[in-house]
XYZ file of N, CA and C in Angstrom:
660
model
N 38.910 -52.829 22.114
C 39.507 -50.613 23.190
C 39.563 -52.594 24.157
N 41.005 -52.218 24.933
C 41.515 -51.281 25.609
C 41.003 -50.968 26.721
N 41.014 -52.191 27.448
C 40.368 -50.692 29.451
C 40.777 -49.479 30.154
N 40.141 -48.524 29.482
C 40.482 -47.856 30.063
C 40.696 -47.335 31.309
N 41.472 -45.959 32.313
C 41.580 -45.784 32.815
C 39.720 -45.643 33.781
N 40.012 -44.958 35.153
C 38.513 -44.773 35.991
C 38.974 -43.126 34.807
N 39.828 -42.534 34.722
C 40.275 -40.746 35.083
C 39.642 -40.687 33.662
N 39.216 -42.212 32.371
C 38.916 -41.395 30.942
C 37.563 -40.335 30.835
N 36.937 -40.985 32.035
C 35.494 -40.355 33.051
C 35.173 -38.817 33.312
N 34.937 -37.762 33.316
C 33.468 -38.442 32.573
C 33.697 -37.493 30.073
N 35.379 -37.471 30.247
C 36.209 -36.892 29.109
C 35.663 -38.024 27.611
N 35.183 -39.334 28.414
C 35.684 -40.330 26.969
C 34.008 -40.610 26.300
N 33.135 -40.404 27.492
C 31.574 -40.259 27.127
C 31.365 -38.861 26.094
N 31.538 -37.866 26.734
C 31.910 -36.345 26.178
C 31.885 -35.877 24.625
N 33.182 -37.387 24.513
C 33.739 -36.655 22.604
C 32.905 -36.550 22.103
N 31.419 -38.209 22.654
C 30.138 -38.145 20.748
C 29.358 -37.037 21.196
N 28.922 -36.105 21.833
C 28.167 -35.127 21.311
C 28.649 -33.619 20.934
N 30.433 -33.495 20.582
C 31.589 -33.003 20.320
C 30.302 -31.876 19.266
N 30.850 -30.944 19.175
C 30.596 -29.973 17.657
C 31.816 -28.585 16.746
N 32.158 -28.219 16.766
C 32.777 -27.513 16.694
C 32.928 -26.394 17.234
N 31.714 -26.236 16.986
C 31.273 -24.854 17.796
C 31.358 -25.180 19.300
N 32.441 -26.031 20.322
C 32.480 -25.845 21.659
C 33.985 -26.166 21.057
N 34.760 -25.154 20.149
C 36.490 -24.925 20.974
C 36.741 -24.312 19.281
N 35.663 -23.409 18.373
C 35.570 -22.506 18.064
C 34.898 -21.629 17.600
N 34.829 -20.574 17.424
C 34.107 -19.556 16.407
C 34.649 -19.992 14.500
N 34.670 -20.384 14.636
C 34.986 -20.535 12.999
C 35.244 -21.267 12.424
N 33.452 -21.170 11.436
C 33.588 -22.616 10.361
C 34.106 -23.167 9.976
N 34.248 -24.174 9.778
C 34.536 -24.698 8.355
C 34.353 -25.069 7.181
N 35.025 -24.175 6.678
C 34.538 -23.761 4.983
C 34.017 -25.486 4.155
N 33.289 -24.585 3.883
C 32.781 -26.224 2.484
C 33.886 -26.899 1.464
N 34.543 -27.637 1.066
C 35.188 -27.843 0.369
C 37.161 -26.791 0.336
N 36.810 -26.969 1.232
C 38.542 -25.777 1.131
C 39.447 -26.564 2.943
N 40.583 -26.386 2.967
C 41.586 -27.763 3.574
C 42.063 -27.964 3.696
N 43.028 -28.781 3.509
C 43.574 -29.450 3.995
C 43.522 -30.352 4.719
N 43.078 -32.421 4.267
C 43.110 -32.404 5.459
C 43.699 -32.337 6.341
N 44.165 -32.685 7.257
C 44.750 -33.242 8.389
C 45.037 -33.783 10.022
N 45.731 -34.336 10.606
C 44.790 -34.844 12.042
C 46.592 -34.635 13.205
N 45.597 -33.946 13.909
C 46.814 -33.892 15.436
C 47.063 -35.207 16.624
N 48.175 -36.149 16.996
C 47.409 -36.989 17.420
C 47.227 -36.162 19.120
N 46.132 -36.603 20.020
C 45.968 -36.104 21.572
C 46.561 -36.504 22.342
N 47.171 -37.457 22.903
C 47.865 -38.563 23.463
C 47.841 -38.347 25.188
N 46.822 -39.177 26.046
C 46.906 -38.934 27.486
C 47.724 -40.585 27.890
N 48.292 -40.255 28.439
C 48.629 -41.102 29.388
C 48.806 -41.445 30.607
N 49.097 -42.149 30.906
C 49.856 -41.800 33.063
C 51.467 -42.631 33.291
N 51.681 -41.998 33.730
C 53.480 -42.987 34.950
C 52.992 -43.857 36.028
N 52.411 -42.792 36.647
C 51.317 -42.838 37.828
C 50.636 -43.339 37.406
N 49.530 -44.389 38.664
C 48.238 -44.562 37.636
C 47.460 -43.666 38.559
N 46.701 -43.247 38.040
C 45.842 -42.301 37.888
C 46.351 -40.145 37.805
N 47.690 -40.365 37.331
C 48.116 -39.634 37.187
C 48.589 -39.047 35.615
N 46.646 -39.090 35.133
C 47.627 -38.483 34.297
C 47.923 -37.650 32.817
N 49.072 -38.100 31.613
C 49.641 -37.254 31.207
C 49.604 -37.382 29.814
N 49.672 -35.056 29.271
C 50.272 -34.900 27.714
C 50.486 -35.562 26.954
N 50.789 -35.426 25.718
C 51.769 -35.660 25.440
C 52.923 -34.266 23.991
N 52.777 -33.854 24.339
C 53.076 -31.895 23.783
C 55.165 -32.929 22.832
N 55.210 -31.648 21.955
C 56.031 -31.570 21.158
C 56.415 -30.095 20.932
N 58.349 -29.220 20.496
C 58.074 -28.492 20.074
C 58.342 -28.237 18.863
N 57.796 -26.898 18.615
C 58.144 -27.292 16.107
C 60.187 -26.987 16.714
N 61.138 -27.148 15.944
C 62.170 -26.602 15.507
C 62.363 -25.010 15.215
N 63.139 -24.481 16.405
C 63.570 -23.229 15.814
C 63.203 -22.144 14.191
N 63.939 -23.498 13.790
C 64.423 -23.175 12.199
C 63.384 -23.255 11.239
N 62.832 -23.837 11.165
C 60.827 -24.682 10.567
C 60.409 -23.056 9.879
N 60.076 -22.998 9.080
C 59.294 -21.458 8.466
C 57.759 -21.562 8.740
N 56.829 -22.307 9.733
C 55.231 -21.834 9.506
C 55.238 -22.818 11.468
N 54.907 -22.308 12.114
C 54.892 -22.637 13.137
C 56.352 -22.703 14.288
N 57.836 -22.287 13.779
C 58.684 -22.212 14.771
C 58.341 -21.773 16.071
N 59.499 -22.884 17.031
C 59.576 -22.879 17.713
C 58.188 -23.141 18.491
N 56.705 -23.985 18.373
C 55.986 -23.590 19.090
C 55.422 -25.309 19.406
N 54.826 -25.465 20.545
C 54.593 -25.904 21.927
C 53.516 -27.090 20.806
N 53.191 -28.288 19.707
C 51.916 -28.723 19.646
C 51.746 -30.478 19.934
N 50.803 -31.013 19.112
C 50.511 -31.537 19.358
C 51.686 -33.323 17.813
N 52.236 -33.835 18.113
C 52.241 -34.933 17.011
C 50.496 -34.862 16.071
N 51.343 -34.799 14.312
C 50.479 -34.939 13.769
C 50.539 -33.610 12.294
N 49.997 -34.136 11.591
C 50.218 -33.506 10.398
C 49.753 -33.687 8.921
N 50.376 -33.063 8.081
C 48.601 -33.490 6.305
C 48.290 -34.524 6.235
N 47.621 -35.065 6.046
C 46.761 -36.290 5.769
C 47.606 -37.271 4.513
N 48.373 -38.334 4.490
C 48.163 -39.004 2.730
C 47.583 -40.117 2.375
N 47.595 -40.233 1.790
C 46.567 -41.117 -0.166
C 46.715 -42.456 0.930
N 47.168 -42.722 1.740
C 47.433 -44.215 2.030
C 46.771 -44.159 3.266
N 46.515 -43.187 4.275
C 46.587 -43.211 4.902
C 44.316 -43.960 5.350
N 43.976 -44.396 6.082
C 42.508 -45.434 6.160
C 41.594 -43.983 7.082
N 42.281 -42.996 7.639
C 41.257 -42.710 7.932
C 42.175 -41.239 9.209
N 41.826 -40.310 9.835
C 41.845 -39.180 10.820
C 43.151 -39.897 11.454
N 42.341 -41.441 12.689
C 43.781 -42.159 13.044
C 44.656 -41.734 12.643
N 44.487 -42.874 11.436
C 46.026 -43.593 10.762
C 46.853 -42.813 10.302
N 46.142 -41.251 10.217
C 47.532 -40.524 9.746
C 48.176 -39.391 11.143
N 47.563 -39.100 12.644
C 47.761 -38.993 13.849
C 49.189 -39.897 13.702
N 48.602 -40.936 14.543
C 49.459 -42.677 13.904
C 50.423 -42.413 13.739
N 50.782 -42.372 13.064
C 51.595 -42.625 11.759
C 53.211 -41.374 11.053
N 51.964 -39.643 11.624
C 52.743 -39.089 12.070
C 54.342 -38.788 13.349
N 52.753 -38.981 14.821
C 53.710 -39.142 15.532
C 54.898 -40.291 15.229
N 54.265 -41.273 14.880
C 55.795 -42.374 14.200
C 56.833 -40.990 14.016
N 56.532 -41.342 12.396
C 57.483 -40.344 12.888
C 58.412 -38.739 13.135
N 57.516 -38.622 14.021
C 58.537 -37.511 14.986
C 58.705 -37.600 16.027
N 58.153 -38.070 16.789
C 58.990 -38.780 17.908
C 58.661 -40.152 18.308
N 58.788 -40.938 17.731
C 59.277 -42.358 16.902
C 57.831 -43.236 17.780
N 56.421 -42.445 17.735
C 55.963 -43.479 19.052
C 55.393 -44.872 18.288
N 55.500 -45.999 19.106
C 55.183 -47.350 18.322
C 53.206 -46.838 18.132
N 52.644 -46.921 17.292
C 51.379 -47.088 16.884
C 50.983 -48.270 18.008
N 51.472 -49.311 18.310
C 50.226 -50.427 18.735
C 50.477 -49.930 20.367
N 51.252 -48.886 20.360
C 51.237 -48.234 22.410
C 50.033 -47.527 22.416
N 49.172 -47.044 21.442
C 48.221 -45.895 21.037
C 46.489 -46.812 20.380
N 45.815 -46.288 22.296
C 44.707 -47.166 21.442
C 44.101 -45.673 21.310
N 42.762 -45.574 20.185
C 41.952 -44.566 19.198
C 40.873 -44.107 20.749
N 40.317 -42.994 21.093
C 39.433 -42.923 21.999
C 38.123 -42.680 21.089
N 38.565 -42.239 20.652
C 37.392 -40.622 19.226
C 38.809 -39.242 18.271
N 37.971 -39.120 17.221
C 38.443 -38.277 16.711
C 37.324 -37.219 16.817
N 37.707 -36.489 17.250
C 37.265 -35.250 17.580
C 36.288 -33.947 16.451
N 35.986 -32.911 16.178
C 35.158 -32.239 14.209
C 35.846 -31.906 14.159
N 36.192 -31.584 13.297
C 37.245 -31.676 12.502
C 37.460 -29.377 12.710
N 38.306 -29.003 12.789
C 39.308 -27.757 13.140
C 39.854 -26.878 11.633
N 39.107 -25.672 11.174
C 39.428 -25.335 10.245
C 41.203 -24.248 10.688
N 42.285 -23.944 9.678
C 42.892 -23.405 10.642
C 43.509 -22.999 9.272
N 43.102 -21.330 9.340
C 43.314 -20.514 8.105
C 44.751 -20.199 7.570
N 45.477 -19.628 8.774
C 46.838 -19.428 8.720
C 47.718 -19.661 7.861
N 47.591 -21.749 8.454
C 48.335 -23.082 7.124
C 46.454 -23.788 6.196
N 46.014 -22.734 6.486
C 44.840 -23.624 5.573
C 44.219 -25.156 5.805
N 45.104 -25.406 6.987
C 44.601 -27.084 6.978
C 43.296 -27.506 8.009
N 42.519 -27.409 7.441
C 41.593 -28.479 7.891
C 41.947 -29.969 9.273
N 42.015 -29.962 10.226
C 42.564 -29.838 11.183
C 41.724 -31.212 12.023
N 41.825 -33.134 11.915
C 40.912 -32.885 13.583
C 41.609 -33.721 14.758
N 41.410 -33.574 15.253
C 42.678 -33.895 15.998
C 41.716 -35.218 17.202
N 42.839 -36.714 16.905
C 42.654 -37.649 17.341
C 42.900 -38.189 19.519
N 41.969 -38.425 19.944
C 42.398 -39.098 21.867
C 42.266 -39.991 21.799
N 43.115 -40.211 22.036
C 44.219 -41.922 22.050
C 44.442 -41.617 23.945
N 44.218 -43.357 23.188
C 44.798 -43.198 25.428
C 45.702 -44.250 25.088
N 47.223 -43.831 25.864
C 48.789 -44.376 25.355
C 49.063 -45.526 27.324
N 47.997 -46.523 26.274
C 48.260 -47.444 27.121
C 50.095 -48.199 26.752
N 51.022 -48.225 26.484
C 51.690 -49.120 27.340
C 52.866 -47.717 26.663
N 53.169 -47.088 27.377
C 54.033 -46.036 26.814
C 55.548 -46.471 26.981
N 56.402 -45.309 26.070
C 57.227 -46.056 25.786
C 58.660 -45.072 25.282
N 60.014 -44.701 25.979
C 60.822 -43.332 25.919
C 59.837 -43.914 24.349
N 60.152 -41.914 24.058
C 60.066 -41.830 22.532
C 60.755 -39.787 22.876
N 61.648 -39.250 21.317
C 62.522 -38.506 20.450
C 62.203 -38.095 20.042
N 62.510 -36.711 19.519
C 62.862 -36.459 18.614
C 63.011 -36.887 17.478
N 62.192 -37.688 15.838
C 63.064 -38.495 14.966
C 63.594 -37.713 14.072
N 63.435 -35.985 13.625
C 63.093 -35.812 12.479
C 64.243 -33.723 13.089
N 65.092 -33.641 13.741
C 65.422 -32.972 14.266
C 65.151 -31.281 13.662
N 65.469 -31.387 12.512
C 64.908 -30.637 11.427
C 63.670 -30.022 11.256
N 62.696 -30.467 12.193
C 60.867 -30.759 12.624
C 60.484 -30.048 13.773
N 61.358 -31.620 14.470
C 61.003 -32.126 16.469
C 62.267 -31.284 17.734
N 62.408 -30.419 18.096
C 63.342 -29.378 18.616
C 63.538 -30.368 20.300
N 61.675 -31.109 20.186
C 61.968 -31.550 22.096
C 60.929 -31.665 22.214
N 61.001 -32.698 23.105
C 59.335 -33.517 23.295
C 58.793 -33.852 24.882
N 58.194 -32.957 25.199
C 57.219 -33.873 26.463
C 55.861 -34.673 27.740
N 55.901 -35.103 28.500
C 55.007 -35.755 28.578
C 55.015 -34.487 30.202
N 53.700 -33.278 29.501
C 52.664 -32.125 30.287
C 52.223 -32.783 31.265
N 52.137 -33.178 32.947
C 51.718 -33.468 33.524
C 50.553 -32.988 33.713
N 48.591 -33.127 33.536
C 47.298 -33.153 33.558
C 47.773 -32.433 34.662
N 47.996 -32.549 36.058
C 48.324 -31.724 37.375
C 48.890 -30.623 36.886
N 50.060 -30.267 36.523
C 51.177 -29.443 36.065
C 50.267 -28.212 36.085
N 49.511 -28.891 33.845
C 48.959 -27.986 33.153
C 47.082 -26.961 33.736
N 46.963 -27.928 35.085
C 46.109 -26.947 35.183
C 45.840 -26.293 36.315
N 47.427 -26.756 37.123
C 47.816 -25.548 37.510
C 47.748 -23.707 38.040
N 46.480 -23.806 38.705
C 46.580 -21.733 38.321
C 47.469 -21.082 38.319
N 48.456 -21.673 38.259
C 50.161 -20.259 38.221
C 50.394 -20.775 37.388
N 49.924 -21.864 36.722
C 49.845 -22.277 35.158
C 49.834 -21.698 34.484
N 48.468 -21.213 34.502
C 47.503 -20.984 33.012
C 47.325 -19.715 32.481
N 46.541 -18.378 31.908
C 47.033 -17.691 31.818
C 46.323 -16.959 30.255
N 46.865 -16.310 30.043
C 46.085 -15.230 28.719
C 46.541 -15.031 27.414
N 46.895 -15.723 25.900
C 48.126 -14.587 25.761
C 47.453 -13.589 24.809
N 47.906 -12.498 24.953
C 47.359 -11.522 23.576
C 48.724 -11.722 22.094
N 48.365 -12.576 20.901
C 49.582 -12.083 20.424
C 49.159 -10.513 19.711
N 50.308 -10.329 18.196
C 49.858 -8.474 18.067
C 49.452 -8.447 17.575
N 48.413 -9.265 16.692
C 46.848 -9.224 16.163
C 45.622 -8.852 17.154
N 46.011 -9.183 17.838
C 44.808 -8.808 19.239
C 44.074 -9.712 19.708
N 44.730 -10.549 18.869
C 43.760 -11.860 19.464
C 44.782 -12.362 20.761
N 43.510 -13.686 21.932
C 43.677 -14.149 22.279
C 42.650 -14.754 23.610
N 43.818 -15.648 23.439
C 43.323 -17.363 23.926
C 44.587 -17.541 25.314
N 43.892 -19.100 25.896
C 44.057 -19.553 26.258
C 45.830 -20.069 26.394
N 46.485 -20.363 27.500
C 47.583 -20.504 26.998
C 48.471 -21.402 28.645
N 48.813 -22.243 29.074
C 49.777 -23.041 29.978
C 51.272 -22.111 29.265
N 52.365 -22.347 30.700
C 52.959 -22.058 31.377
C 53.681 -23.067 31.486
N 54.592 -24.331 30.969
C 55.109 -25.881 32.194
C 56.349 -26.140 31.572
N 56.663 -26.129 32.716
C 57.781 -27.066 32.112
C 59.169 -26.359 30.839
N 59.101 -24.697 31.466
C 60.187 -24.029 30.508
C 58.853 -23.850 29.323
N 58.269 -24.789 28.614
C 56.913 -24.790 27.737
C 55.919 -23.709 26.882
N 55.613 -22.626 26.328
C 54.569 -21.924 26.226
C 53.285 -22.438 25.736
N 52.442 -22.609 26.263
C 51.877 -23.630 25.164
C 50.698 -22.218 24.601
N 50.444 -22.619 23.211
C 49.180 -21.877 22.938
C 48.759 -21.095 21.950
N 47.803 -20.933 21.321
C 47.753 -20.972 19.673
C 46.146 -22.537 19.853
N 46.902 -23.177 19.114
C 45.750 -23.806 18.449
C 45.961 -25.574 20.031
N 46.888 -25.818 19.718
C 47.318 -26.500 20.912
C 46.303 -26.455 22.502
N 47.128 -25.040 22.664
C 46.460 -24.254 24.238
C 45.282 -24.766 24.622
N 44.062 -24.516 23.320
C 42.634 -24.240 23.356
C 42.160 -25.154 22.723
N 42.719 -26.151 22.106
C 42.068 -27.882 22.529
C 41.812 -28.259 23.973
N 43.673 -28.013 24.110
C 43.885 -28.962 25.570
C 42.786 -27.950 26.418
N 42.868 -26.997 26.188
C 42.047 -26.427 27.379
C 40.257 -26.639 28.146
N 40.256 -26.679 26.311
C 38.581 -27.628 26.263
C 39.078 -28.982 26.606
N 38.792 -29.112 25.907
C 38.744 -30.864 26.835
C 39.137 -31.139 28.246
N 40.240 -30.052 29.350
C 40.995 -30.247 30.759
C 39.701 -31.074 30.904
N 38.323 -29.136 30.513
C 37.015 -28.606 31.035
C 35.982 -30.441 31.120
N 35.820 -30.052 29.812
C 35.133 -31.489 29.719
C 35.643 -33.018 30.117
N 36.800 -32.868 30.865
C 36.917 -34.316 31.737
C 36.912 -34.024 33.703
N 36.862 -31.815 33.471
C 36.563 -32.036 34.698
C 37.807 -32.050 35.897
N 39.130 -31.588 34.812
C 39.381 -31.677 35.916
C 40.450 -30.502 35.620
N 39.433 -29.567 35.001
C 39.934 -27.626 35.817
C 39.291 -26.819 37.025
N 40.885 -26.136 36.842
C 40.485 -25.681 38.461
C 40.621 -24.267 38.321
N 39.604 -23.969 38.845
C 39.485 -21.519 38.684
C 40.838 -21.471 38.807
N 41.033 -20.647 37.939
C 42.146 -19.275 37.182
C 41.882 -18.106 37.115
N 43.255 -16.845 37.070
C 42.883 -15.564 36.940
C 43.257 -15.972 35.371
N 41.283 -15.292 35.058
C 41.748 -15.051 33.855
C 41.920 -13.881 33.009
N 42.505 -12.742 34.284
C 42.561 -11.275 34.109
C 43.977 -11.859 33.786
N 44.723 -12.363 33.964
C 46.424 -12.825 33.863
C 46.001 -12.688 32.267
N 46.797 -11.967 31.755
C 47.193 -10.961 30.297
C 48.209 -11.066 30.029
N 49.395 -11.132 29.119
C 50.532 -11.436 28.861
C 51.055 -11.497 27.051
N 50.644 -10.817 26.314
C 51.794 -10.541 25.217
C 53.205 -11.470 25.083
N 52.248 -12.926 24.234
C 53.206 -13.220 23.485
C 54.290 -12.799 23.287
N 55.126 -13.550 23.893
C 56.858 -12.997 23.089
C 57.179 -12.811 22.117
N 58.027 -12.253 21.119
C 58.549 -11.320 19.743
C 58.437 -12.940 18.883
N 59.725 -13.263 20.010
C 60.548 -14.767 18.846
C 59.235 -15.280 18.992
N 57.662 -15.661 19.565
C 57.350 -16.839 19.043
C 55.826 -16.324 18.482
N 55.576 -15.335 17.165
C 54.166 -15.125 17.005
C 54.316 -15.769 15.900
N 54.569 -16.595 15.627
C 53.570 -16.621 14.427
C 51.625 -16.955 14.579
N 50.895 -16.257 13.352
C 49.945 -15.628 13.192
C 49.077 -17.312 14.692
N 48.042 -17.214 14.352
C 47.266 -18.320 15.849
C 46.219 -19.305 15.124
N 46.097 -20.131 14.832
C 44.847 -21.445 14.011
C 44.440 -21.335 15.978
N 43.212 -20.259 15.210
C 41.799 -19.416 16.165
C 41.589 -20.631 17.435
N 41.199 -21.233 18.240
C 40.696 -22.060 19.070
C 40.418 -21.240 19.984
N 39.292 -21.852 21.009
C 38.961 -20.859 21.878
C 38.433 -22.062 22.952
N 38.461 -21.899 24.039
C 36.982 -22.758 24.584
C 36.654 -22.424 25.166
């Protein structure tokens, strides 16, 4: 494995003991769920300043329209494992060179009832960052590298209330409202890494109407 920067600890070592219950209260149903994977890609522009790669789904998509997300999707028969799925999907969606990323760990499977996906988040180190872009405009509208320093800024953190009554963590960063599955996984990983700062968990806002598909329930 490519040598990791010092800021990867303690996140890297803590991934080995993670369980599904560390991310969500939803149990993974036996024999159900379409296997899929997402790439949780951490890089840095400057030493010691990690960032997270996130895309924004196109507003015209049938599912998750306009919602920020990790690159990823359903497994193909030719994919060797969840890491292969996540890297292939990131290549198709944002033009990621798979050789530029080092897989650090595959996290526990998480079930998304609304889509029926059984998702494996794949944590990776972007050791050779390069320009990325929306490669499928019908599916991806925007790609951003969100600095961890901005994600943990208390001013950018809140909880979102979905019309269904579900409430979960969210981030308001660079004109993106990151919520649902992506925000839940991100929030948990920020805590594990020791990067989180105290923030006002009583700040609860209603999800904007145009951004209200049913969320995947992942909570920190």
